Amino acid sequence: MGAILAKKIKYFKTPIIAGKYKGKNILIPSLNTTRSSKSILRESLFNTIAFDVVDANFVEMFAGSGSVGLEALSRGAKKAYFIEKNPTAFKLLKENINNIDPNNSIASNADAFEIFDSIYSNLKNLNENTIFYFDPPFNIREDFEDIYDKCIELISKVKDDFVKLVVIEHMSSVDLPQTIGKLKLNKKRKFGKSSLSYYLIN
């Protein structure tokens, strides 16, 4: 009949792994517009940064459902900042925040590349320990072919000591540089098709 049927969005639940919100569920849409970090990857991340995240600000760029930033709050982060451009993903992000920790969450429905300078400047003025987490869309997706080059250019702006760590979640097939501006690769962990690369101020 030529009618276009709207796709019904399915939702999945993933629990907070540990901390004060352990067991609380985060909703994740099965959309191409966003993807949540796998639980095993999240668990490894927070085992690695267990002490660093306590009382620190945690910034989740390309936040999607907010699963990483909300886990950070559960593990003792002072504040979590979420940046998500997609309106559908942002709506769900806000719902997850409201269900778990609205008082310590700051969410922006914005383009990560456009808002980064403002976020960075505000956090620099606070001069509090901060962790940046970048989880850009995989570059195999349409319109994201240059996403890693753009992220590297963005991350090269990190040059102040208030930033204690920059973590990048990326395709395992992508080799990120040993140095990005003043940052130096400290370690890399592989989880199938996804990897985590940890950078420290050099």
PDB file of C-alpha atoms in Angstrom:
ATOM      1  CA  MET A   1       0.000   0.000   0.000  1.00  0.00           C
ATOM      2  CA  GLY A   2       3.034   2.205   0.025  1.00  0.00           C
ATOM      3  CA  ALA A   3       2.546   3.210   3.625  1.00  0.00           C
ATOM      4  CA  ILE A   4       5.633   3.767   5.718  1.00  0.00           C
ATOM      5  CA  LEU A   5       5.372   2.039   9.058  1.00  0.00           C
ATOM      6  CA  ALA A   6       7.113   3.719  11.967  1.00  0.00           C
ATOM      7  CA  LYS A   7       9.560   1.413  13.700  1.00  0.00           C
ATOM      8  CA  LYS A   8       8.635   0.704  17.274  1.00  0.00           C
ATOM      9  CA  ILE A   9      11.562   1.311  19.577  1.00  0.00           C
ATOM     10  CA  LYS A  10      12.492  -1.537  21.883  1.00  0.00           C
ATOM     11  CA  TYR A  11      14.140  -0.859  25.204  1.00  0.00           C
ATOM     12  CA  PHE A  12      16.552  -2.947  27.212  1.00  0.00           C
ATOM     13  CA  LYS A  13      17.652  -2.620  30.818  1.00  0.00           C
ATOM     14  CA  THR A  14      21.187  -2.715  32.140  1.00  0.00           C
ATOM     15  CA  PRO A  15      21.848  -2.474  35.887  1.00  0.00           C
ATOM     16  CA  ILE A  16      24.276  -0.214  37.718  1.00  0.00           C
ATOM     17  CA  ILE A  17      27.103  -2.622  38.562  1.00  0.00           C
ATOM     18  CA  ALA A  18      28.309  -1.340  41.926  1.00  0.00           C
ATOM     19  CA  GLY A  19      28.180   1.512  44.408  1.00  0.00           C
ATOM     20  CA  LYS A  20      25.314   3.303  46.100  1.00  0.00           C
ATOM     21  CA  TYR A  21      22.936   2.791  43.158  1.00  0.00           C
ATOM     22  CA  LYS A  22      23.869  -0.842  42.545  1.00  0.00           C
ATOM     23  CA  GLY A  23      21.059  -2.792  40.883  1.00  0.00           C
ATOM     24  CA  LYS A  24      19.135   0.266  39.663  1.00  0.00           C
ATOM     25  CA  ASN A  25      18.267  -0.131  35.993  1.00  0.00           C
ATOM     26  CA  ILE A  26      19.288   2.088  33.094  1.00  0.00           C
ATOM     27  CA  LEU A  27      17.060   1.983  30.031  1.00  0.00           C
ATOM     28  CA  ILE A  28      18.795   1.617  26.660  1.00  0.00           C
ATOM     29  CA  PRO A  29      17.078   1.992  23.280  1.00  0.00           C
ATOM     30  CA  SER A  30      17.930  -0.463  20.518  1.00  0.00           C
ATOM     31  CA  LEU A  31      18.599   2.381  18.116  1.00  0.00           C
ATOM     32  CA  ASN A  32      21.342   3.025  15.611  1.00  0.00           C
ATOM     33  CA  THR A  33      21.524   6.532  17.034  1.00  0.00           C
ATOM     34  CA  THR A  34      23.021   5.382  20.301  1.00  0.00           C
ATOM     35  CA  ARG A  35      24.685   2.376  21.877  1.00  0.00           C
ATOM     36  CA  SER A  36      25.424   1.670  25.503  1.00  0.00           C
ATOM     37  CA  SER A  37      28.750   0.420  26.743  1.00  0.00           C
ATOM     38  CA  LYS A  38      28.844  -3.284  27.460  1.00  0.00           C
ATOM     39  CA  SER A  39      28.679  -4.228  31.130  1.00  0.00           C
ATOM     40  CA  ILE A  40      32.016  -6.039  31.015  1.00  0.00           C
ATOM     41  CA  LEU A  41      33.682  -2.957  29.570  1.00  0.00           C
ATOM     42  CA  ARG A  42      32.076  -0.704  32.187  1.00  0.00           C
ATOM     43  CA  GLU A  43      33.156  -3.022  34.979  1.00  0.00           C
ATOM     44  CA  SER A  44      36.751  -3.027  33.741  1.00  0.00           C
ATOM     45  CA  LEU A  45      36.723   0.762  33.410  1.00  0.00           C
ATOM     46  CA  PHE A  46      35.603   1.331  36.979  1.00  0.00           C
ATOM     47  CA  ASN A  47      37.909  -1.313  38.376  1.00  0.00           C
ATOM     48  CA  THR A  48      40.725   0.646  36.721  1.00  0.00           C
ATOM     49  CA  ILE A  49      39.649   4.125  37.883  1.00  0.00           C
ATOM     50  CA  ALA A  50      38.094   3.075  41.198  1.00  0.00           C
ATOM     51  CA  PHE A  51      39.944   5.602  43.360  1.00  0.00           C
ATOM     52  CA  ASP A  52      40.297   8.350  40.752  1.00  0.00           C
ATOM     53  CA  VAL A  53      36.550   8.712  40.238  1.00  0.00           C
ATOM     54  CA  VAL A  54      35.741   9.370  43.909  1.00  0.00           C
ATOM     55  CA  ASP A  55      34.895  13.073  44.435  1.00  0.00           C
ATOM     56  CA  ALA A  56      35.877  13.857  40.838  1.00  0.00           C
ATOM     57  CA  ASN A  57      33.763  15.384  38.084  1.00  0.00           C
ATOM     58  CA  PHE A  58      32.981  12.895  35.325  1.00  0.00           C
ATOM     59  CA  VAL A  59      32.196  14.108  31.802  1.00  0.00           C
ATOM     60  CA  GLU A  60      30.555  11.641  29.418  1.00  0.00           C
ATOM     61  CA  MET A  61      30.809  12.943  25.855  1.00  0.00           C
ATOM     62  CA  PHE A  62      28.438  11.280  23.340  1.00  0.00           C
ATOM     63  CA  ALA A  63      26.551  10.077  26.399  1.00  0.00           C
ATOM     64  CA  GLY A  64      23.735   8.054  24.821  1.00  0.00           C
ATOM     65  CA  SER A  65      21.750   6.537  27.691  1.00  0.00           C
ATOM     66  CA  GLY A  66      24.273   7.826  30.255  1.00  0.00           C
ATOM     67  CA  SER A  67      25.282   4.385  31.515  1.00  0.00           C
ATOM     68  CA  VAL A  68      28.922   5.325  32.146  1.00  0.00           C
ATOM     69  CA  GLY A  69      28.316   8.656  33.860  1.00  0.00           C
ATOM     70  CA  LEU A  70      25.573   7.216  36.057  1.00  0.00           C
ATOM     71  CA  GLU A  71      27.877   4.369  37.047  1.00  0.00           C
ATOM     72  CA  ALA A  72      30.478   7.017  37.922  1.00  0.00           C
ATOM     73  CA  LEU A  73      27.990   8.739  40.241  1.00  0.00           C
ATOM     74  CA  SER A  74      27.193   5.417  41.863  1.00  0.00           C
ATOM     75  CA  ARG A  75      30.921   4.888  42.452  1.00  0.00           C
ATOM     76  CA  GLY A  76      31.354   8.242  44.199  1.00  0.00           C
ATOM     77  CA  ALA A  77      31.846  10.886  41.502  1.00  0.00           C
ATOM     78  CA  LYS A  78      31.004  14.405  42.690  1.00  0.00           C
ATOM     79  CA  LYS A  79      29.113  15.466  39.547  1.00  0.00           C
ATOM     80  CA  ALA A  80      28.449  13.905  36.148  1.00  0.00           C
ATOM     81  CA  TYR A  81      28.123  15.921  32.965  1.00  0.00           C
ATOM     82  CA  PHE A  82      26.351  14.313  30.015  1.00  0.00           C
ATOM     83  CA  ILE A  83      26.578  15.571  26.421  1.00  0.00           C
ATOM     84  CA  GLU A  84      24.209  14.005  23.873  1.00  0.00           C
ATOM     85  CA  LYS A  85      23.104  15.484  20.550  1.00  0.00           C
ATOM     86  CA  ASN A  86      20.409  13.026  19.436  1.00  0.00           C
ATOM     87  CA  PRO A  87      16.968  14.148  20.736  1.00  0.00           C
ATOM     88  CA  THR A  88      15.603  10.603  21.177  1.00  0.00           C
ATOM     89  CA  ALA A  89      18.668   9.472  23.080  1.00  0.00           C
ATOM     90  CA  PHE A  90      18.647  12.672  25.149  1.00  0.00           C
ATOM     91  CA  LYS A  91      15.035  12.158  26.214  1.00  0.00           C
ATOM     92  CA  LEU A  92      15.891   8.692  27.514  1.00  0.00           C
ATOM     93  CA  LEU A  93      19.089  10.027  29.108  1.00  0.00           C
ATOM     94  CA  LYS A  94      17.033  12.538  31.087  1.00  0.00           C
ATOM     95  CA  GLU A  95      14.674   9.770  32.209  1.00  0.00           C
ATOM     96  CA  ASN A  96      17.612   7.658  33.400  1.00  0.00           C
ATOM     97  CA  ILE A  97      19.107  10.632  35.238  1.00  0.00           C
ATOM     98  CA  ASN A  98      15.819  11.440  36.945  1.00  0.00           C
ATOM     99  CA  ASN A  99      15.466   7.824  38.059  1.00  0.00           C
ATOM    100  CA  ILE A 100      18.967   7.573  39.497  1.00  0.00           C
ATOM    101  CA  ASP A 101      20.661  10.855  40.492  1.00  0.00           C
ATOM    102  CA  PRO A 102      19.129  14.113  39.202  1.00  0.00           C
ATOM    103  CA  ASN A 103      20.801  16.253  41.866  1.00  0.00           C
ATOM    104  CA  ASN A 104      24.350  15.542  40.740  1.00  0.00           C
ATOM    105  CA  SER A 105      23.786  15.308  36.973  1.00  0.00           C
ATOM    106  CA  ILE A 106      24.114  18.061  34.372  1.00  0.00           C
ATOM    107  CA  ALA A 107      22.845  17.067  30.931  1.00  0.00           C
ATOM    108  CA  SER A 108      23.205  19.043  27.688  1.00  0.00           C
ATOM    109  CA  ASN A 109      21.311  18.277  24.488  1.00  0.00           C
ATOM    110  CA  ALA A 110      24.151  19.541  22.312  1.00  0.00           C
ATOM    111  CA  ASP A 111      26.806  18.663  19.774  1.00  0.00           C
ATOM    112  CA  ALA A 112      29.897  17.472  21.650  1.00  0.00           C
ATOM    113  CA  PHE A 113      32.191  19.256  19.192  1.00  0.00           C
ATOM    114  CA  GLU A 114      30.392  22.573  19.647  1.00  0.00           C
ATOM    115  CA  ILE A 115      29.955  22.546  23.422  1.00  0.00           C
ATOM    116  CA  PHE A 116      33.318  21.094  24.464  1.00  0.00           C
ATOM    117  CA  ASP A 117      35.152  24.431  24.815  1.00  0.00           C
ATOM    118  CA  SER A 118      32.432  25.805  27.079  1.00  0.00           C
ATOM    119  CA  ILE A 119      32.294  22.682  29.278  1.00  0.00           C
ATOM    120  CA  TYR A 120      36.086  22.570  29.512  1.00  0.00           C
ATOM    121  CA  SER A 121      36.343  26.259  30.431  1.00  0.00           C
ATOM    122  CA  ASN A 122      33.711  25.952  33.175  1.00  0.00           C
ATOM    123  CA  LEU A 123      35.424  22.926  34.690  1.00  0.00           C
ATOM    124  CA  LYS A 124      38.814  24.620  34.477  1.00  0.00           C
ATOM    125  CA  ASN A 125      37.411  27.527  36.489  1.00  0.00           C
ATOM    126  CA  LEU A 126      36.186  25.083  39.142  1.00  0.00           C
ATOM    127  CA  ASN A 127      39.692  23.552  39.238  1.00  0.00           C
ATOM    128  CA  GLU A 128      38.384  20.210  40.552  1.00  0.00           C
ATOM    129  CA  ASN A 129      39.630  16.757  39.576  1.00  0.00           C
ATOM    130  CA  THR A 130      37.912  15.778  36.336  1.00  0.00           C
ATOM    131  CA  ILE A 131      37.739  12.672  34.140  1.00  0.00           C
ATOM    132  CA  PHE A 132      36.657  12.916  30.495  1.00  0.00           C
ATOM    133  CA  TYR A 133      35.098   9.881  28.827  1.00  0.00           C
ATOM    134  CA  PHE A 134      34.716   9.898  25.045  1.00  0.00           C
ATOM    135  CA  ASP A 135      32.521   7.272  23.397  1.00  0.00           C
ATOM    136  CA  PRO A 136      32.094   8.504  19.812  1.00  0.00           C
ATOM    137  CA  PRO A 137      29.865   6.630  17.361  1.00  0.00           C
ATOM    138  CA  PHE A 138      31.764   3.915  15.501  1.00  0.00           C
ATOM    139  CA  ASN A 139      33.262   5.293  12.288  1.00  0.00           C
ATOM    140  CA  ILE A 140      31.724   2.526  10.170  1.00  0.00           C
ATOM    141  CA  ARG A 141      28.398   4.343  10.462  1.00  0.00           C
ATOM    142  CA  GLU A 142      27.242   6.740   7.778  1.00  0.00           C
ATOM    143  CA  ASP A 143      28.361  10.353   8.329  1.00  0.00           C
ATOM    144  CA  PHE A 144      30.862   9.310  11.021  1.00  0.00           C
ATOM    145  CA  GLU A 145      33.811   8.298   8.827  1.00  0.00           C
ATOM    146  CA  ASP A 146      36.061  11.038  10.260  1.00  0.00           C
ATOM    147  CA  ILE A 147      34.791  10.824  13.839  1.00  0.00           C
ATOM    148  CA  TYR A 148      38.103   9.701  15.362  1.00  0.00           C
ATOM    149  CA  ASP A 149      40.097  12.430  13.625  1.00  0.00           C
ATOM    150  CA  LYS A 150      37.621  14.990  14.952  1.00  0.00           C
ATOM    151  CA  CYS A 151      37.786  13.503  18.466  1.00  0.00           C
ATOM    152  CA  ILE A 152      41.576  13.529  18.481  1.00  0.00           C
ATOM    153  CA  GLU A 153      41.514  17.193  17.461  1.00  0.00           C
ATOM    154  CA  LEU A 154      39.079  17.905  20.304  1.00  0.00           C
ATOM    155  CA  ILE A 155      41.044  15.920  22.889  1.00  0.00           C
ATOM    156  CA  SER A 156      44.241  17.756  21.915  1.00  0.00           C
ATOM    157  CA  LYS A 157      42.714  20.802  23.650  1.00  0.00           C
ATOM    158  CA  VAL A 158      43.078  19.055  27.026  1.00  0.00           C
ATOM    159  CA  LYS A 159      46.199  20.559  28.558  1.00  0.00           C
ATOM    160  CA  ASP A 160      45.443  21.463  32.172  1.00  0.00           C
ATOM    161  CA  ASP A 161      46.229  19.529  35.329  1.00  0.00           C
ATOM    162  CA  PHE A 162      42.645  19.551  36.635  1.00  0.00           C
ATOM    163  CA  VAL A 163      42.042  16.800  34.058  1.00  0.00           C
ATOM    164  CA  LYS A 164      43.268  13.643  35.764  1.00  0.00           C
ATOM    165  CA  LEU A 165      42.365  11.213  32.996  1.00  0.00           C
ATOM    166  CA  VAL A 166      40.919  11.001  29.489  1.00  0.00           C
ATOM    167  CA  VAL A 167      39.394   7.662  28.478  1.00  0.00           C
ATOM    168  CA  ILE A 168      38.374   6.870  24.905  1.00  0.00           C
ATOM    169  CA  GLU A 169      36.078   3.984  24.005  1.00  0.00           C
ATOM    170  CA  HIS A 170      36.734   3.045  20.388  1.00  0.00           C
ATOM    171  CA  MET A 171      36.694   0.284  17.790  1.00  0.00           C
ATOM    172  CA  SER A 172      39.476  -2.219  18.509  1.00  0.00           C
ATOM    173  CA  SER A 173      40.489  -2.020  14.853  1.00  0.00           C
ATOM    174  CA  VAL A 174      41.404   1.655  15.328  1.00  0.00           C
ATOM    175  CA  ASP A 175      44.906   2.457  16.560  1.00  0.00           C
ATOM    176  CA  LEU A 176      44.874   5.750  18.422  1.00  0.00           C
ATOM    177  CA  PRO A 177      48.117   7.768  18.668  1.00  0.00           C
ATOM    178  CA  GLN A 178      50.536   7.339  21.561  1.00  0.00           C
ATOM    179  CA  THR A 179      50.297  11.056  22.265  1.00  0.00           C
ATOM    180  CA  ILE A 180      47.461  13.536  21.744  1.00  0.00           C
ATOM    181  CA  GLY A 181      48.664  17.059  22.477  1.00  0.00           C
ATOM    182  CA  LYS A 182      49.887  16.985  26.087  1.00  0.00           C
ATOM    183  CA  LEU A 183      48.271  13.601  26.724  1.00  0.00           C
ATOM    184  CA  LYS A 184      50.139  10.304  26.605  1.00  0.00           C
ATOM    185  CA  LEU A 185      48.628   6.832  26.205  1.00  0.00           C
ATOM    186  CA  ASN A 186      48.961   5.049  29.533  1.00  0.00           C
ATOM    187  CA  LYS A 187      47.170   1.756  28.826  1.00  0.00           C
ATOM    188  CA  LYS A 188      44.779   0.055  26.431  1.00  0.00           C
ATOM    189  CA  ARG A 189      42.273  -2.705  27.156  1.00  0.00           C
ATOM    190  CA  LYS A 190      40.466  -4.704  24.460  1.00  0.00           C
ATOM    191  CA  PHE A 191      36.938  -6.129  24.769  1.00  0.00           C
ATOM    192  CA  GLY A 192      36.140  -7.810  21.466  1.00  0.00           C
ATOM    193  CA  LYS A 193      35.175  -5.130  18.942  1.00  0.00           C
ATOM    194  CA  SER A 194      35.519  -2.336  21.514  1.00  0.00           C
ATOM    195  CA  SER A 195      38.592  -1.073  23.362  1.00  0.00           C
ATOM    196  CA  LEU A 196      39.377   1.458  26.068  1.00  0.00           C
ATOM    197  CA  SER A 197      42.428   3.718  25.794  1.00  0.00           C
ATOM    198  CA  TYR A 198      43.557   5.676  28.863  1.00  0.00           C
ATOM    199  CA  TYR A 199      45.442   8.967  28.495  1.00  0.00           C
ATOM    200  CA  LEU A 200      47.234  11.017  31.150  1.00  0.00           C
ATOM    201  CA  ILE A 201      48.694  14.530  31.053  1.00  0.00           C
ATOM    202  CA  ASN A 202      52.333  14.103  30.029  1.00  0.00           C
TER     203      ASN A 202
END
